[in-house]
Tab-separated table of C-alpha atoms and ligand atoms in Angstrom:
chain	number	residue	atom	x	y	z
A	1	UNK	CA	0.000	0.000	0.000
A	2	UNK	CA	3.339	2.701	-0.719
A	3	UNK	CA	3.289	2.745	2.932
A	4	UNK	CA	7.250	2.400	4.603
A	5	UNK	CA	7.211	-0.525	7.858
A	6	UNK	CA	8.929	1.059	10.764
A	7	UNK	CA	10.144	-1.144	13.561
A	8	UNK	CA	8.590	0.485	16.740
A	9	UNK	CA	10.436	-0.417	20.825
A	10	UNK	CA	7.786	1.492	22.665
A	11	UNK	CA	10.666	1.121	25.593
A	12	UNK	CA	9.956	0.231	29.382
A	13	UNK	CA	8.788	3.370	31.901
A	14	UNK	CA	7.309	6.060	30.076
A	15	UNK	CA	8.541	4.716	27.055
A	16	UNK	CA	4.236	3.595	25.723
A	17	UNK	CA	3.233	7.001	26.249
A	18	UNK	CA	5.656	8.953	24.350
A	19	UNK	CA	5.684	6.359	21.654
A	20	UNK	CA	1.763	6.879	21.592
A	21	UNK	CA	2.436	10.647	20.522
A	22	UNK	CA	4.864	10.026	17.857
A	23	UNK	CA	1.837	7.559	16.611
A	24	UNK	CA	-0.871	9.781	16.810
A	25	UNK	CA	1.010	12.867	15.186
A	26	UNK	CA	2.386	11.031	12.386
A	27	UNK	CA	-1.464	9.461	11.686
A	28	UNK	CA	-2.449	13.038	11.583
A	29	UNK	CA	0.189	13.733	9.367
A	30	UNK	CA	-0.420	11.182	7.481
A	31	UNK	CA	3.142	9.988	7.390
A	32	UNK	CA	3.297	6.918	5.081
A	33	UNK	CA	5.057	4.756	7.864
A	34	UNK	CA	3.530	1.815	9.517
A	35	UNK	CA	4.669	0.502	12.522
A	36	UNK	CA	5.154	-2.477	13.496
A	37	UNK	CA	5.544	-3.054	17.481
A	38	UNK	CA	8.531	-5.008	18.740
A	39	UNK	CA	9.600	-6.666	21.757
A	40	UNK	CA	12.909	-6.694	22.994
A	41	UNK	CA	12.621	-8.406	26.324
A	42	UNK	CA	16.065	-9.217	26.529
A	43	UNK	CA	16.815	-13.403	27.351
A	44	UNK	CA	20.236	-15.801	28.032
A	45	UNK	CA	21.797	-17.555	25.745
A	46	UNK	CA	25.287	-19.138	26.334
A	47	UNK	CA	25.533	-16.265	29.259
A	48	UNK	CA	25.226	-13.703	26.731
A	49	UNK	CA	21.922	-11.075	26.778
A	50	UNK	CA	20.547	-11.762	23.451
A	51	UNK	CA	17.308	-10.146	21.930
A	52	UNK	CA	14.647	-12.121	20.526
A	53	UNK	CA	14.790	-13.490	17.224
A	54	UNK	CA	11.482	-11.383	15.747
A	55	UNK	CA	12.977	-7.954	17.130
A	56	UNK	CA	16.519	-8.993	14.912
A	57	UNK	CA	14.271	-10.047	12.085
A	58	UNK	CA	11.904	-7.182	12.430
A	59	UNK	CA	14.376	-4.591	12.628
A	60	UNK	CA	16.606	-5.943	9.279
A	61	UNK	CA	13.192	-6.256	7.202
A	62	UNK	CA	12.195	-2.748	7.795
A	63	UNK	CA	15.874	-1.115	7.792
A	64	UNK	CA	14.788	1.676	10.307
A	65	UNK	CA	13.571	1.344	13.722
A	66	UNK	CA	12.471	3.819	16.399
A	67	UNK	CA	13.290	3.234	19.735
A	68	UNK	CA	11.869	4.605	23.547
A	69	UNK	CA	14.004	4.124	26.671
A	70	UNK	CA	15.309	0.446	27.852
A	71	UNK	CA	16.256	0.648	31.452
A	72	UNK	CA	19.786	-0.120	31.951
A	73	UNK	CA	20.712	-1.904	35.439
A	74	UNK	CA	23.435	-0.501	37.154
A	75	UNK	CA	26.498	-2.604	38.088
A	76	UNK	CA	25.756	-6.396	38.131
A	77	UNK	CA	22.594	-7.501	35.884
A	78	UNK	CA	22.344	-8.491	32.383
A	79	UNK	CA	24.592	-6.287	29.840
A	80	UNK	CA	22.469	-3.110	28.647
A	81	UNK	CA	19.782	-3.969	25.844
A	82	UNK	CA	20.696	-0.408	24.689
A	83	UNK	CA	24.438	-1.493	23.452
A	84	UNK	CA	23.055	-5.318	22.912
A	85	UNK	CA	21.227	-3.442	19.949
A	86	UNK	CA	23.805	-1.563	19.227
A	87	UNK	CA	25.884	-3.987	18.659
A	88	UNK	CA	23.862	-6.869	17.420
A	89	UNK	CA	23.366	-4.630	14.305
A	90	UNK	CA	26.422	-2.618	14.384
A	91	UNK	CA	25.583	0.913	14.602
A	92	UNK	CA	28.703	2.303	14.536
A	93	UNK	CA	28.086	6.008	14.782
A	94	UNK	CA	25.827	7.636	16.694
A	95	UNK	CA	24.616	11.354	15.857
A	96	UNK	CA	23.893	13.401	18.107
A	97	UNK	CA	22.845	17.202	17.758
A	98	UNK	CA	21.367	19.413	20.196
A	99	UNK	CA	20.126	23.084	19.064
A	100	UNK	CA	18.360	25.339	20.844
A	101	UNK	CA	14.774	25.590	21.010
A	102	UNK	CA	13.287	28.474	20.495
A	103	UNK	CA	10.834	29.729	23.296
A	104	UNK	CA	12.525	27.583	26.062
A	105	UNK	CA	15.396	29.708	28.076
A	106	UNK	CA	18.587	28.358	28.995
A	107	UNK	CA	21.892	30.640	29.804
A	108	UNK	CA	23.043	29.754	25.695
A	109	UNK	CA	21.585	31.361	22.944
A	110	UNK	CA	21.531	29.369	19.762
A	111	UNK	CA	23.448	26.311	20.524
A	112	UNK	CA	23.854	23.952	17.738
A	113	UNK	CA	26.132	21.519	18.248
A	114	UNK	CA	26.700	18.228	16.607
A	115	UNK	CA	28.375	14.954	18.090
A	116	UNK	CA	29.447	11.983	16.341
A	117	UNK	CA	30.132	9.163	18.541
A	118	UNK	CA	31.826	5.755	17.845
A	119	UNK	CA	29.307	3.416	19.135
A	120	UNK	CA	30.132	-0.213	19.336
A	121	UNK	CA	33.665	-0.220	20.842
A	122	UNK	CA	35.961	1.867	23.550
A	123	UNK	CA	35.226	1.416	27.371
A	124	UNK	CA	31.677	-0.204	25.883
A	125	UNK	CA	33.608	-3.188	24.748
A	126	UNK	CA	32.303	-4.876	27.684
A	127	UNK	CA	35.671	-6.669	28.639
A	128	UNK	CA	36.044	-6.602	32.835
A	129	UNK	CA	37.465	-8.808	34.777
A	130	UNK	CA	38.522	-9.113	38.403
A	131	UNK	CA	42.807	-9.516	37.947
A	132	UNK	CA	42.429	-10.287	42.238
A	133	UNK	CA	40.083	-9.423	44.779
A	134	UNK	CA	40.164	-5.667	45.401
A	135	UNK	CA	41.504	-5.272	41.444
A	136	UNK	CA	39.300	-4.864	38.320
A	137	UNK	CA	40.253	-4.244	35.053
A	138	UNK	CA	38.028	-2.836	32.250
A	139	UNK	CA	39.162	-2.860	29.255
A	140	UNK	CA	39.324	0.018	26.325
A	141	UNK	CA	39.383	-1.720	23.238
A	142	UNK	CA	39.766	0.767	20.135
A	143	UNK	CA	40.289	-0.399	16.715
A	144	UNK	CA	41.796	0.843	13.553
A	145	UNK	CA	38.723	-0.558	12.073
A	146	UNK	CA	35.880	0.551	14.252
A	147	UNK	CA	37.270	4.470	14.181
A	148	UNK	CA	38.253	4.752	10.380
A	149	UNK	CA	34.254	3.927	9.736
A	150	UNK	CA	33.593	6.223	12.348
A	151	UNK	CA	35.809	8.860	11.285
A	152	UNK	CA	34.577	7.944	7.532
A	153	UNK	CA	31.294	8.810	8.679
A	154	UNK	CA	31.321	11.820	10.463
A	155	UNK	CA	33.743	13.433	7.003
A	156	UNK	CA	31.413	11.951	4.610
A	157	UNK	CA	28.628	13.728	6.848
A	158	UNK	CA	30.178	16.927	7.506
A	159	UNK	CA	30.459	16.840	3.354
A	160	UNK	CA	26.802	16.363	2.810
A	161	UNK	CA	25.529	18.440	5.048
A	162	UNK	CA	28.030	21.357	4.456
A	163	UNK	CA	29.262	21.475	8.155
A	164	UNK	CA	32.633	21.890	6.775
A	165	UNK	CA	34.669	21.634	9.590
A	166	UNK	CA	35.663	18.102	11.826
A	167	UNK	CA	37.216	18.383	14.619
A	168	UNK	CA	37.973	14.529	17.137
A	169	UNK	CA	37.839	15.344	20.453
A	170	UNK	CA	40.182	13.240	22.239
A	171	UNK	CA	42.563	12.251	25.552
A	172	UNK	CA	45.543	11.052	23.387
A	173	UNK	CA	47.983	12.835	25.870
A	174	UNK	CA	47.313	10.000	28.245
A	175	UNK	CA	46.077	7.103	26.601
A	176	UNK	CA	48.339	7.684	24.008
A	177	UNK	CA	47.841	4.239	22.273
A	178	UNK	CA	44.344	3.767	21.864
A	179	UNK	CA	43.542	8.025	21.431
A	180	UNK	CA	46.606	7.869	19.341
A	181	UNK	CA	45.617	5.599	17.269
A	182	UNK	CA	41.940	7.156	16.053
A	183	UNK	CA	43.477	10.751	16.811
A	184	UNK	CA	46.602	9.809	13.759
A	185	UNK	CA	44.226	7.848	12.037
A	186	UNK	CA	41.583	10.745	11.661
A	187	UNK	CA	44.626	13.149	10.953
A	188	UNK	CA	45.256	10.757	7.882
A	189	UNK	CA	41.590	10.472	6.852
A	190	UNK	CA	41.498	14.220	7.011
A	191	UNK	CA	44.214	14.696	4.133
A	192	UNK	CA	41.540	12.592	1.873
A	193	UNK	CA	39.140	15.649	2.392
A	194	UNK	CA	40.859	18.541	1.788
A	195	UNK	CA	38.085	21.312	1.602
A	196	UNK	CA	37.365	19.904	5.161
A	197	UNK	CA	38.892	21.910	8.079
A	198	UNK	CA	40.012	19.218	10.417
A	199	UNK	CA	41.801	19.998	13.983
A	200	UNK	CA	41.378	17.895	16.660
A	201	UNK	CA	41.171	18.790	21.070
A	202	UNK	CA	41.850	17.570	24.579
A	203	UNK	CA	38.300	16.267	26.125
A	204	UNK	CA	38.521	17.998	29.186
A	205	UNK	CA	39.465	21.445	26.943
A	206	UNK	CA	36.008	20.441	25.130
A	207	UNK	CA	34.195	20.123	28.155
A	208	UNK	CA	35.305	23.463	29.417
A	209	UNK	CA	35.116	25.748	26.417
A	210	UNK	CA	31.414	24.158	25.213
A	211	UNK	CA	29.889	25.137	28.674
A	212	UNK	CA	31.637	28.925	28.581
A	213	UNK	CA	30.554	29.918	25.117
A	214	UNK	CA	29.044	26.902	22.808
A	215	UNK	CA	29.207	29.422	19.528
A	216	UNK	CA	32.823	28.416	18.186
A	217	UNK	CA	30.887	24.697	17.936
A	218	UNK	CA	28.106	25.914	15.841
A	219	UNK	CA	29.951	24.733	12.339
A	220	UNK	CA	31.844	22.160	13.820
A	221	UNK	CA	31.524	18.156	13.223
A	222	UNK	CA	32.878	16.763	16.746
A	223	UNK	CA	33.866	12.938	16.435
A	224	UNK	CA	35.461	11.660	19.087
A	225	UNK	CA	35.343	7.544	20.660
A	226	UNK	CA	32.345	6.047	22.574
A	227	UNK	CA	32.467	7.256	26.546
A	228	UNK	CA	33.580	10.614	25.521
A	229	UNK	CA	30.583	10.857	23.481
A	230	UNK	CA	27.994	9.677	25.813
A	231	UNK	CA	29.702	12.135	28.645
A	232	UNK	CA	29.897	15.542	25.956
A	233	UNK	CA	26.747	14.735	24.599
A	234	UNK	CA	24.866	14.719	27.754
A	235	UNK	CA	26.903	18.182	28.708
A	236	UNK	CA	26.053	19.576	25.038
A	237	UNK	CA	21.772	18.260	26.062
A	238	UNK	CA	22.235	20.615	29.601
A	239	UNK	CA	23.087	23.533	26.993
A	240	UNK	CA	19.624	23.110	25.488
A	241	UNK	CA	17.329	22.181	28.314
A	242	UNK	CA	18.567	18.373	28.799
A	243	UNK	CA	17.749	15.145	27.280
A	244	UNK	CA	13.910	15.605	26.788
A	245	UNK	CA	14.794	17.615	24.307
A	246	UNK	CA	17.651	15.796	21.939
A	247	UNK	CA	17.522	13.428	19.270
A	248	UNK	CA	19.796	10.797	18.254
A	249	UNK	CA	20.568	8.372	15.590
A	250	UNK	CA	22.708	4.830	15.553
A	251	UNK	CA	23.594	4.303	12.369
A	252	UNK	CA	24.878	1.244	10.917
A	253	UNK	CA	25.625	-0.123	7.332
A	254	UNK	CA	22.290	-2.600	7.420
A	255	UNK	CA	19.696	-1.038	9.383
A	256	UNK	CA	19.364	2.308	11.851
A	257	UNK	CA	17.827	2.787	15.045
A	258	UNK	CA	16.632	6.225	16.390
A	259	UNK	CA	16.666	6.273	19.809
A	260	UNK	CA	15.782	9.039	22.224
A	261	UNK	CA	18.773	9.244	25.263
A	262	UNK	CA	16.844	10.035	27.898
A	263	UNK	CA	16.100	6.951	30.656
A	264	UNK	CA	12.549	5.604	31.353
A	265	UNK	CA	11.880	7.655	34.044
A	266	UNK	CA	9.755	5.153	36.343
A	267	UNK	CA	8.643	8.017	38.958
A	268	UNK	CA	6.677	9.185	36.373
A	269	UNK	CA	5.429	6.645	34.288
A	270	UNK	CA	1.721	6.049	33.156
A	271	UNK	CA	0.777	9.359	34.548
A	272	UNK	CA	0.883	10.962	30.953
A	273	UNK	CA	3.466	13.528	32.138
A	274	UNK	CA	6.071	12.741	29.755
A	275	UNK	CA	7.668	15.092	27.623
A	276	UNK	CA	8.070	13.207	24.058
A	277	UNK	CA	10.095	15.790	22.244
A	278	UNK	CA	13.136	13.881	22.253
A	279	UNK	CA	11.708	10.996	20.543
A	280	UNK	CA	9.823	12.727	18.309
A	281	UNK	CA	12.760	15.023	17.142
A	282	UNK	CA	14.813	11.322	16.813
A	283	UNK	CA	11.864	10.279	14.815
A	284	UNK	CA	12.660	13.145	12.674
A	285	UNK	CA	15.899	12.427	11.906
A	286	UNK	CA	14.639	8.802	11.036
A	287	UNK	CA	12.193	10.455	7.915
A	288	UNK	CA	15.161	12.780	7.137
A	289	UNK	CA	16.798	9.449	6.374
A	290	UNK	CA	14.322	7.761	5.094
A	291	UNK	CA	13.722	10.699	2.530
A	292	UNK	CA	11.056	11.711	3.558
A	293	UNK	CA	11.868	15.478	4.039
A	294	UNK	CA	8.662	16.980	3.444
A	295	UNK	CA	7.084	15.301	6.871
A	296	UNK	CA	10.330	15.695	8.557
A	297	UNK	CA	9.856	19.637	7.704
A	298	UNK	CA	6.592	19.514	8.309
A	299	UNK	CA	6.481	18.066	11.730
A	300	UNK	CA	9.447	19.590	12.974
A	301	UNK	CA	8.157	23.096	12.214
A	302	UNK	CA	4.474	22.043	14.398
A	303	UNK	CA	7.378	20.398	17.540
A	304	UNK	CA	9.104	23.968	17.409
A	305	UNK	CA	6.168	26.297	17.034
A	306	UNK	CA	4.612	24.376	20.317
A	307	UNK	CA	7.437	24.460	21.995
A	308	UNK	CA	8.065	28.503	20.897
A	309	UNK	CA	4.438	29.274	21.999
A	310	UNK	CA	5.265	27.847	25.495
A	311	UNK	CA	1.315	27.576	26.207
A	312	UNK	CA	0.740	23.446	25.619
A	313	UNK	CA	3.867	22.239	26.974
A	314	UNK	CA	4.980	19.822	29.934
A	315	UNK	CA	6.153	20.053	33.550
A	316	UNK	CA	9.665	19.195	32.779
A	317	UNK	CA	9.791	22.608	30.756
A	318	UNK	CA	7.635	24.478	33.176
A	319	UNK	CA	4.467	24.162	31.696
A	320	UNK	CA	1.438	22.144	32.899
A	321	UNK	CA	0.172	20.233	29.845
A	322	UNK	CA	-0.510	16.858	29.410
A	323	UNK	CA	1.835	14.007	27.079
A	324	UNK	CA	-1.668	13.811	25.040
A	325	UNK	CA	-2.434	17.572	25.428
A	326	UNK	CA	1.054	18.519	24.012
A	327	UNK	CA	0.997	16.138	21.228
A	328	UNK	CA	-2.761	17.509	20.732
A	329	UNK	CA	-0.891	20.756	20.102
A	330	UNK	CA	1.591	19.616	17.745
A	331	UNK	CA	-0.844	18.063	15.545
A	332	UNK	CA	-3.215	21.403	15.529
A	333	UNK	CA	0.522	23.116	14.626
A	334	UNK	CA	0.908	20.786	11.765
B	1	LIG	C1	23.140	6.840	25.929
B	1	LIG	C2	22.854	6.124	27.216
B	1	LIG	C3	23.379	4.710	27.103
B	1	LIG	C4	24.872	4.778	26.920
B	1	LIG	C5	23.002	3.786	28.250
B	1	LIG	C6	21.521	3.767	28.483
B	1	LIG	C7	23.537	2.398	28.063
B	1	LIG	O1	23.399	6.798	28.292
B	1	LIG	O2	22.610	6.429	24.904
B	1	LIG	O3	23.892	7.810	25.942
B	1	LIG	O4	25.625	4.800	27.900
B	1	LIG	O5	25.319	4.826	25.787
B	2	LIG	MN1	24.449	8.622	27.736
């Protein structure tokens, strides 16, 4: 029926009711996309979290999935269902933008940064081990591999999207082998893009500059490997107003999943409180690359002008409205 099947993780928490609103506003924009619900209740096998076989198949049939929160358990507990999809479908870069919204207030005035993150390897490897008691090691795997199709990606990207400047964030004056080793290899990748400015910077001199004055980052590509980029792109969400508010995108060679990066937030769930901005803006991203620019633009433009009125919006942002009411909003904005 022309239509496009989306793979839909409603997510645990208030992962249903933010997943509702993406639903009903793309019905009412009549978005050619049907989804198709998944469950990724994670199980054993061989001591290894696996997710069931229908998610894997579900997700490679349709390509593109969109994704709510997965609690993650802290410390012992089975490995996080957020990397196990990560990885089972290596999504090796994960994009991450956050721009100011217009109408909501924070001490930055038209932040627009965008963060490329390597996303299957680094301290995420998942290697740890107990060398005696009292002693753990975790180990920081980085491959030449992994970062070239990183790195490949975030040039290629700055390229098409005219964001002609890349710079890898990095630590590579203290673990010089593994930083090293993306940091030389993404000065050599750099000489294969010459109308690309490339230049590269200490993490912790990120970290500090981005929270003093964010503008200098407004044409920049940042790529930089996996724990940095979880870390800087939670500190580049606080610029904006926090995670309710980004989108983000793991992108792999066989299939994509757009994930918001905000947690499940059980103290709130089922009381239709939840802001669903962040997933709908990662849903966004998903029809920008899926082609389908016209809703993208469409939708986007009835999320801002909500959020820019400031009168249907939810607690989180100071407002009083309802998930439902706010997504009512949106759609009357379309
Ligand atoms: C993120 C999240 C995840 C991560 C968690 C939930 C495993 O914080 O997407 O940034 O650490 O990558
Ligand atoms: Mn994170």
């Amino acid at each position: 029926d022309g239509k496009y099947m989306v793979s839909l993780i409603e997510g645990d928490g208030i992962g249903p009711e933010i997943s509702q609103s993406v639903k009903d506003i793309y019905s009412a924009a009549n978005v050619p996309i049907k989804w198709e619900s998944v469950d990724v209740t994670p199980m054993l096998k061989d001591g290894k979290t696996v997710i069931p076989d229908s998610a894997i198949e579900s997700i490679t049939r349709n390509y593109v999935a969109l994704k709510g929160p997965l609690a993650t358990p802290v410390g012992k507990g089975h490995v996080s269902l957020n990397l196990t999809l990560r990885r089972t479908f290596n999504l090796f870069a994960n994009v991450r933008p956050c721009k100011s919204i217009a109408g909501y207030k924070t001490p930055y005035d038209n932040v627009d940064t965008l963060l490329i993150r390597e996303n299957t390897e680094g301290e995420y490897s998942g290697i740890e081990h107990v060398v005696v008691d009292g002693v753990v090691q975790s180990i920081k795997l980085i491959t030449k591999d992994a970062s070239e199709r990183v790195l490949r990606y975030a040039f290629q990207y700055a390229q098409d999207v005219g964001r002609l400047k890349v710079r890898a964030v990095h630590k590579a004056t203290i673990m010089k082998m593994s930083d090293g080793l993306f940091l030389s290899l993404a000065n050599k990748m750099a000489k294969e893009y010459p109308n690309i400015e490339f230049d590269a910077e200490l993490l912790d001199n990120t970290c500090l500059k981005v929270v003093t004055d964010p503008s200098p980052y407004n044409d920049k590509v940042l790529v930089m490997p996996n724990l940095y980029g979880d870390i800087l792109s939670d500190m580049c969400a606080g610029l904006i107003g926090g995670l309710g508010l980004t989108p983000s995108a793991n992108i792999g060679d066989e299939c994509s999943i757009f994930e918001a990066v905000h947690g499940s937030a059980p103290d709130i769930a089922g009381k239709g409180l939840a802001n669903p901005t962040a997933l709908l803006l990662s849903s966004i991203m998903m029809l920008q690359h899926m082609g389908l620019t016209e809703h993208a633009d469409r939708i986007q433009g009835a999320i801002f002008k909500t959020l820019a009125e400031g009168k249907t919006i939810t607690g989180d942002l100071g407002g009083k409205a309802k998930t439902h009411e706010y997504a009512a909003a949106v759609i009357k904005n379309l």
